[in-house]
Amino acid sequence: MARGCRREQNLCHGRFKEYGYRLTMSRQAILDVLSKTKDHLSAEEIYHEVHKVYPSSGMSTVYRTLELLVDLGIVHKFHFGDGRSRYEIDRGEEHNDHHHHHLVCTKCQRVINYTDFIDDEIELLRRTEKGLSKKYNFKIVKHILQFYGLCERCKEKQ
Amino acid sequence: MARGCRREQNLCHGRFKEYGYRLTMSRQAILDVLSKTKDHLSAEEIYHEVHKVYPSSGMSTVYRTLELLVDLGIVHKFHFGDGRSRYEIDRGEEHNDHHHHHLVCTKCQRVINYTDFIDDEIELLRRTEKGLSKKYNFKIVKHILQFYGLCERCKEKQ
DNA sequence: ACTGTTAATGGGAATGGTTCCCATTAACAG
DNA sequence: CTGTTAATGGGAACCATTCCCATTAACAGT
C-alpha cells in the first residue's frame, strides 16, 4: 500500500467500519488506485488499474464500489461530456488547499484541475449557497463548477 | 408557430441559412418545443413533444438536430446526473436577465433555474475566466455551475 | 411552377456505458 | 474454526445514443 495514502486509507477504513461495510480486497484496491492519482479516472480505467494488482476483480464490483464510495462522500463523480463518468477521491474539500475545479477541453477531453482564484470562488459560492438554501428551502450538499473551452494545443490546431 | 417565439425563431432561422443548413419541418418543430419551455427536456421528451405536432419524425433526427443546435450555440446541453442529457435553448446568456444556473435535487431530479446572485457570480466568473485563460492558455467558451442537494419536499421525507 | 441535386430524414440495427441477476466466495463476529 | 451473510464476478440485460442506408424533401437554378 502506498505510503502517501495512509491518511486517506485510514480515514476510509474508519468510515467503512463505521457504516458496517466489509473492507474487501477489491474495495481496498479501488481506494488505492483513486488515492494515488490526481486524474479523473473512468470506471474502465479504474478497472484496468485494479486488475494489475488484483486480477480476479470484475467490472460490476468496480461500479458497485464506486457508487458506494460516492454515497459515503469518499469519492466524487463528474461528467465532462465524453459520455462516461469520471471519479476522483475527496481530499477534504473546503477545509484545505485541495479544493479545485475543472477546466475541460471540448476537443481533446483533457481536464485540468485548477486551484487559482479558489478563495474568492469559495467565498462567493458559500454566500450563494446560503442564499439559495434559504430562498428555495434546499439543503445544498455540493456544487460543480466547470469551464469548457479549447486547450493550448487544440486552440492552435484550429 | 407560437407567438412568443418569433424572436428566437427568426434568430435561429437566420443562423441556419447563414451556415447553409436547410430548415426542415423536424428542425422547426424541435426549435419550437425548446422555445416554448423553461424546462430541461431530455431527447426523449423532446421527441414526444415533436411527435404531437409532426408525428412522422424520428428519434435519430432529434439527436442529430440537437447536436447541430448545440454546435451552433443555439442550444445548451446539460447533465444533471440521471444518465440522460438535457437540453435548453439559449436565450442570450450574459447579455440580459435570462442567464441562470441550476439547483438540482439528487433525490427527485427536480431542477430549479435560479437567477439570484447572478450579478456577483457573473462578475467573479468573468474574472476567473480571464485569469484561467491567461494562465493555462485556454480559450474558454462556457461554464457550468450547478448546486446539488435535497429540495424542500425530499428534505422533509428523510 | 418544375426539376435535379443532395442534404436531411426515419427506422432499425449496432454500440457502449452502466446495471442487474444469481450462483459462488470470502469477511468477520462469535 | 465455523456460520452467516455481505460482497463478488461474469455474463446477460438495459437504455441512451450513434450509425447506416435506402428514401424523402429543401431549395437553387431554370
PDB file of C-alpha atoms in Angstrom, chain A:
ATOM      1  CA  MET A   1       0.000   0.000   0.000  1.00  0.00           C
ATOM      2  CA  ALA A   2       1.379   3.362  -0.990  1.00  0.00           C
ATOM      3  CA  ARG A   3       2.856   5.433   1.792  1.00  0.00           C
ATOM      4  CA  GLY A   4       1.255   8.716   0.789  1.00  0.00           C
ATOM      5  CA  CYS A   5      -2.200   7.244   1.037  1.00  0.00           C
ATOM      6  CA  ARG A   6      -2.059   6.226   4.685  1.00  0.00           C
ATOM      7  CA  ARG A   7      -4.163   9.149   5.833  1.00  0.00           C
ATOM      8  CA  GLU A   8      -6.857   8.632   3.255  1.00  0.00           C
ATOM      9  CA  GLN A   9      -6.753   4.891   3.726  1.00  0.00           C
ATOM     10  CA  ASN A  10      -7.234   5.119   7.463  1.00  0.00           C
ATOM     11  CA  LEU A  11      -9.960   7.657   7.054  1.00  0.00           C
ATOM     12  CA  CYS A  12     -11.799   5.486   4.598  1.00  0.00           C
ATOM     13  CA  HIS A  13     -11.284   2.286   6.518  1.00  0.00           C
ATOM     14  CA  GLY A  14     -12.721   4.026   9.529  1.00  0.00           C
ATOM     15  CA  ARG A  15     -15.695   5.222   7.602  1.00  0.00           C
ATOM     16  CA  PHE A  16     -16.260   1.739   6.196  1.00  0.00           C
ATOM     17  CA  LYS A  17     -16.318   0.087   9.599  1.00  0.00           C
ATOM     18  CA  GLU A  18     -18.492   2.813  10.950  1.00  0.00           C
ATOM     19  CA  TYR A  19     -21.195   2.057   8.429  1.00  0.00           C
ATOM     20  CA  GLY A  20     -20.846  -1.705   8.776  1.00  0.00           C
ATOM     21  CA  TYR A  21     -19.322  -2.361   5.368  1.00  0.00           C
ATOM     22  CA  ARG A  22     -16.735  -5.039   4.834  1.00  0.00           C
ATOM     23  CA  LEU A  23     -13.301  -4.000   3.705  1.00  0.00           C
ATOM     24  CA  THR A  24     -12.634  -6.342   0.817  1.00  0.00           C
ATOM     25  CA  MET A  25      -9.623  -6.733  -1.430  1.00  0.00           C
ATOM     26  CA  SER A  26     -11.466  -5.092  -4.332  1.00  0.00           C
ATOM     27  CA  ARG A  27     -12.516  -2.117  -2.283  1.00  0.00           C
ATOM     28  CA  GLN A  28      -9.012  -1.603  -0.953  1.00  0.00           C
ATOM     29  CA  ALA A  29      -7.580  -1.852  -4.445  1.00  0.00           C
ATOM     30  CA  ILE A  30     -10.059   0.662  -5.827  1.00  0.00           C
ATOM     31  CA  LEU A  31      -9.419   3.099  -2.995  1.00  0.00           C
ATOM     32  CA  ASP A  32      -5.719   2.652  -3.527  1.00  0.00           C
ATOM     33  CA  VAL A  33      -5.918   3.470  -7.230  1.00  0.00           C
ATOM     34  CA  LEU A  34      -8.003   6.555  -6.542  1.00  0.00           C
ATOM     35  CA  SER A  35      -5.696   7.694  -3.763  1.00  0.00           C
ATOM     36  CA  LYS A  36      -2.630   7.510  -5.954  1.00  0.00           C
ATOM     37  CA  THR A  37      -3.790   9.655  -8.853  1.00  0.00           C
ATOM     38  CA  LYS A  38      -4.764  13.238  -9.435  1.00  0.00           C
ATOM     39  CA  ASP A  39      -6.519  12.257 -12.640  1.00  0.00           C
ATOM     40  CA  HIS A  40     -10.185  11.863 -13.259  1.00  0.00           C
ATOM     41  CA  LEU A  41     -10.412   8.167 -13.991  1.00  0.00           C
ATOM     42  CA  SER A  42     -13.305   6.466 -15.715  1.00  0.00           C
ATOM     43  CA  ALA A  43     -14.720   3.225 -14.324  1.00  0.00           C
ATOM     44  CA  GLU A  44     -12.939   1.311 -17.039  1.00  0.00           C
ATOM     45  CA  GLU A  45      -9.584   2.941 -16.287  1.00  0.00           C
ATOM     46  CA  ILE A  46     -10.024   2.123 -12.618  1.00  0.00           C
ATOM     47  CA  TYR A  47     -10.926  -1.438 -13.555  1.00  0.00           C
ATOM     48  CA  HIS A  48      -7.717  -1.799 -15.553  1.00  0.00           C
ATOM     49  CA  GLU A  49      -5.561  -0.354 -12.788  1.00  0.00           C
ATOM     50  CA  VAL A  50      -7.192  -2.569 -10.204  1.00  0.00           C
ATOM     51  CA  HIS A  51      -6.684  -5.561 -12.460  1.00  0.00           C
ATOM     52  CA  LYS A  52      -2.925  -5.094 -12.390  1.00  0.00           C
ATOM     53  CA  VAL A  53      -2.878  -5.589  -8.621  1.00  0.00           C
ATOM     54  CA  TYR A  54      -5.848  -7.851  -8.217  1.00  0.00           C
ATOM     55  CA  PRO A  55      -6.614  -9.605 -11.486  1.00  0.00           C
ATOM     56  CA  SER A  56      -9.705 -11.502 -10.448  1.00  0.00           C
ATOM     57  CA  SER A  57     -11.767  -8.361  -9.866  1.00  0.00           C
ATOM     58  CA  GLY A  58     -14.754  -7.648 -12.050  1.00  0.00           C
ATOM     59  CA  MET A  59     -16.365  -4.650 -13.632  1.00  0.00           C
ATOM     60  CA  SER A  60     -19.581  -4.839 -11.660  1.00  0.00           C
ATOM     61  CA  THR A  61     -17.636  -4.673  -8.432  1.00  0.00           C
ATOM     62  CA  VAL A  62     -15.883  -1.559  -9.637  1.00  0.00           C
ATOM     63  CA  TYR A  63     -19.188   0.127 -10.408  1.00  0.00           C
ATOM     64  CA  ARG A  64     -20.784  -1.051  -7.179  1.00  0.00           C
ATOM     65  CA  THR A  65     -17.861   0.101  -5.097  1.00  0.00           C
ATOM     66  CA  LEU A  66     -17.707   3.473  -6.808  1.00  0.00           C
ATOM     67  CA  GLU A  67     -21.401   4.006  -6.169  1.00  0.00           C
ATOM     68  CA  LEU A  68     -20.867   3.164  -2.516  1.00  0.00           C
ATOM     69  CA  LEU A  69     -17.887   5.480  -2.228  1.00  0.00           C
ATOM     70  CA  VAL A  70     -19.850   8.293  -3.827  1.00  0.00           C
ATOM     71  CA  ASP A  71     -22.732   7.715  -1.413  1.00  0.00           C
ATOM     72  CA  LEU A  72     -20.337   7.805   1.510  1.00  0.00           C
ATOM     73  CA  GLY A  73     -18.883  11.071   0.218  1.00  0.00           C
ATOM     74  CA  ILE A  74     -15.432   9.490  -0.125  1.00  0.00           C
ATOM     75  CA  VAL A  75     -15.397   9.885  -3.892  1.00  0.00           C
ATOM     76  CA  HIS A  76     -16.823  12.474  -6.281  1.00  0.00           C
ATOM     77  CA  LYS A  77     -18.374  11.646  -9.628  1.00  0.00           C
ATOM     78  CA  PHE A  78     -18.093  14.014 -12.578  1.00  0.00           C
ATOM     79  CA  HIS A  79     -19.271  14.272 -16.149  1.00  0.00           C
ATOM     80  CA  PHE A  80     -17.038  16.078 -18.577  1.00  0.00           C
ATOM     81  CA  GLY A  81     -19.114  15.452 -21.668  1.00  0.00           C
ATOM     82  CA  ASP A  82     -17.488  12.377 -23.197  1.00  0.00           C
ATOM     83  CA  GLY A  83     -20.302  10.069 -22.179  1.00  0.00           C
ATOM     84  CA  ARG A  84     -18.588   8.317 -19.301  1.00  0.00           C
ATOM     85  CA  SER A  85     -18.457   9.128 -15.607  1.00  0.00           C
ATOM     86  CA  ARG A  86     -15.192  10.147 -14.002  1.00  0.00           C
ATOM     87  CA  TYR A  87     -14.197   9.624 -10.401  1.00  0.00           C
ATOM     88  CA  GLU A  88     -11.954  11.492  -8.001  1.00  0.00           C
ATOM     89  CA  ILE A  89     -11.254  10.826  -4.353  1.00  0.00           C
ATOM     90  CA  ASP A  90     -12.243  13.501  -1.850  1.00  0.00           C
ATOM     91  CA  ARG A  91      -9.185  15.086  -0.306  1.00  0.00           C
ATOM     92  CA  GLY A  92     -11.047  17.191   2.212  1.00  0.00           C
ATOM     93  CA  GLU A  93     -12.818  19.814   0.121  1.00  0.00           C
ATOM     94  CA  GLU A  94     -13.316  23.287   1.529  1.00  0.00           C
ATOM     95  CA  HIS A  95     -11.053  22.726   4.502  1.00  0.00           C
ATOM     96  CA  ASN A  96      -7.613  22.784   2.957  1.00  0.00           C
ATOM     97  CA  ASP A  97      -5.805  23.615  -0.212  1.00  0.00           C
ATOM     98  CA  HIS A  98      -7.029  20.642  -2.206  1.00  0.00           C
ATOM     99  CA  HIS A  99     -10.280  22.202  -3.278  1.00  0.00           C
ATOM    100  CA  HIS A 100     -10.276  22.624  -7.010  1.00  0.00           C
ATOM    101  CA  HIS A 101     -12.462  22.995 -10.047  1.00  0.00           C
ATOM    102  CA  HIS A 102     -12.078  21.826 -13.630  1.00  0.00           C
ATOM    103  CA  LEU A 103     -11.079  23.237 -16.965  1.00  0.00           C
ATOM    104  CA  VAL A 104     -12.224  20.913 -19.748  1.00  0.00           C
ATOM    105  CA  CYS A 105     -11.040  20.892 -23.356  1.00  0.00           C
ATOM    106  CA  THR A 106     -14.042  20.106 -25.521  1.00  0.00           C
ATOM    107  CA  LYS A 107     -11.818  18.843 -28.296  1.00  0.00           C
ATOM    108  CA  CYS A 108      -9.263  16.504 -26.730  1.00  0.00           C
ATOM    109  CA  GLN A 109     -11.096  15.941 -23.442  1.00  0.00           C
ATOM    110  CA  ARG A 110      -8.077  16.988 -21.414  1.00  0.00           C
ATOM    111  CA  VAL A 111      -9.073  18.112 -17.923  1.00  0.00           C
ATOM    112  CA  ILE A 112      -7.022  20.495 -15.820  1.00  0.00           C
ATOM    113  CA  ASN A 113      -7.530  20.832 -12.081  1.00  0.00           C
ATOM    114  CA  TYR A 114      -7.100  24.429 -11.097  1.00  0.00           C
ATOM    115  CA  THR A 115      -6.891  25.918  -7.645  1.00  0.00           C
ATOM    116  CA  ASP A 116      -6.340  29.528  -8.677  1.00  0.00           C
ATOM    117  CA  PHE A 117      -8.863  32.117  -7.641  1.00  0.00           C
ATOM    118  CA  ILE A 118     -10.331  29.465  -5.409  1.00  0.00           C
ATOM    119  CA  ASP A 119     -10.540  31.645  -2.323  1.00  0.00           C
ATOM    120  CA  ASP A 120     -12.756  34.249  -3.967  1.00  0.00           C
ATOM    121  CA  GLU A 121     -14.763  31.482  -5.531  1.00  0.00           C
ATOM    122  CA  ILE A 122     -15.336  29.608  -2.309  1.00  0.00           C
ATOM    123  CA  GLU A 123     -16.347  32.838  -0.630  1.00  0.00           C
ATOM    124  CA  LEU A 124     -18.880  33.626  -3.350  1.00  0.00           C
ATOM    125  CA  LEU A 125     -20.156  30.073  -3.605  1.00  0.00           C
ATOM    126  CA  ARG A 126     -20.658  29.923   0.135  1.00  0.00           C
ATOM    127  CA  ARG A 127     -22.665  33.136   0.028  1.00  0.00           C
ATOM    128  CA  THR A 128     -24.681  31.899  -2.935  1.00  0.00           C
ATOM    129  CA  GLU A 129     -25.311  28.549  -1.284  1.00  0.00           C
ATOM    130  CA  LYS A 130     -26.563  30.240   1.841  1.00  0.00           C
ATOM    131  CA  GLY A 131     -28.873  32.496  -0.150  1.00  0.00           C
ATOM    132  CA  LEU A 132     -30.201  29.681  -2.310  1.00  0.00           C
ATOM    133  CA  SER A 133     -30.743  27.358   0.654  1.00  0.00           C
ATOM    134  CA  LYS A 134     -32.905  29.965   2.289  1.00  0.00           C
ATOM    135  CA  LYS A 135     -34.844  31.116  -0.754  1.00  0.00           C
ATOM    136  CA  TYR A 136     -35.603  27.699  -2.200  1.00  0.00           C
ATOM    137  CA  ASN A 137     -35.531  25.751   1.068  1.00  0.00           C
ATOM    138  CA  PHE A 138     -32.909  23.477  -0.411  1.00  0.00           C
ATOM    139  CA  LYS A 139     -30.317  21.538   1.537  1.00  0.00           C
ATOM    140  CA  ILE A 140     -27.256  22.078  -0.625  1.00  0.00           C
ATOM    141  CA  VAL A 141     -24.731  19.278  -0.451  1.00  0.00           C
ATOM    142  CA  LYS A 142     -22.229  20.124  -3.149  1.00  0.00           C
ATOM    143  CA  HIS A 143     -21.552  22.240  -6.177  1.00  0.00           C
ATOM    144  CA  ILE A 144     -19.881  21.725  -9.521  1.00  0.00           C
ATOM    145  CA  LEU A 145     -18.117  24.460 -11.433  1.00  0.00           C
ATOM    146  CA  GLN A 146     -16.541  23.676 -14.771  1.00  0.00           C
ATOM    147  CA  PHE A 147     -15.122  25.799 -17.529  1.00  0.00           C
ATOM    148  CA  TYR A 148     -15.247  24.432 -21.061  1.00  0.00           C
ATOM    149  CA  GLY A 149     -13.124  25.516 -23.974  1.00  0.00           C
ATOM    150  CA  LEU A 150     -10.095  24.760 -26.085  1.00  0.00           C
ATOM    151  CA  CYS A 151      -6.760  23.922 -24.537  1.00  0.00           C
ATOM    152  CA  GLU A 152      -3.443  25.350 -25.645  1.00  0.00           C
ATOM    153  CA  ARG A 153      -2.803  22.618 -28.191  1.00  0.00           C
ATOM    154  CA  CYS A 154      -6.300  22.362 -29.679  1.00  0.00           C
ATOM    155  CA  LYS A 155      -6.639  26.127 -29.896  1.00  0.00           C
ATOM    156  CA  GLU A 156      -3.681  26.348 -32.243  1.00  0.00           C
ATOM    157  CA  LYS A 157      -4.706  23.456 -34.461  1.00  0.00           C
ATOM    158  CA  GLN A 158      -7.915  25.184 -35.445  1.00  0.00           C
TER     159      GLN A 158
END
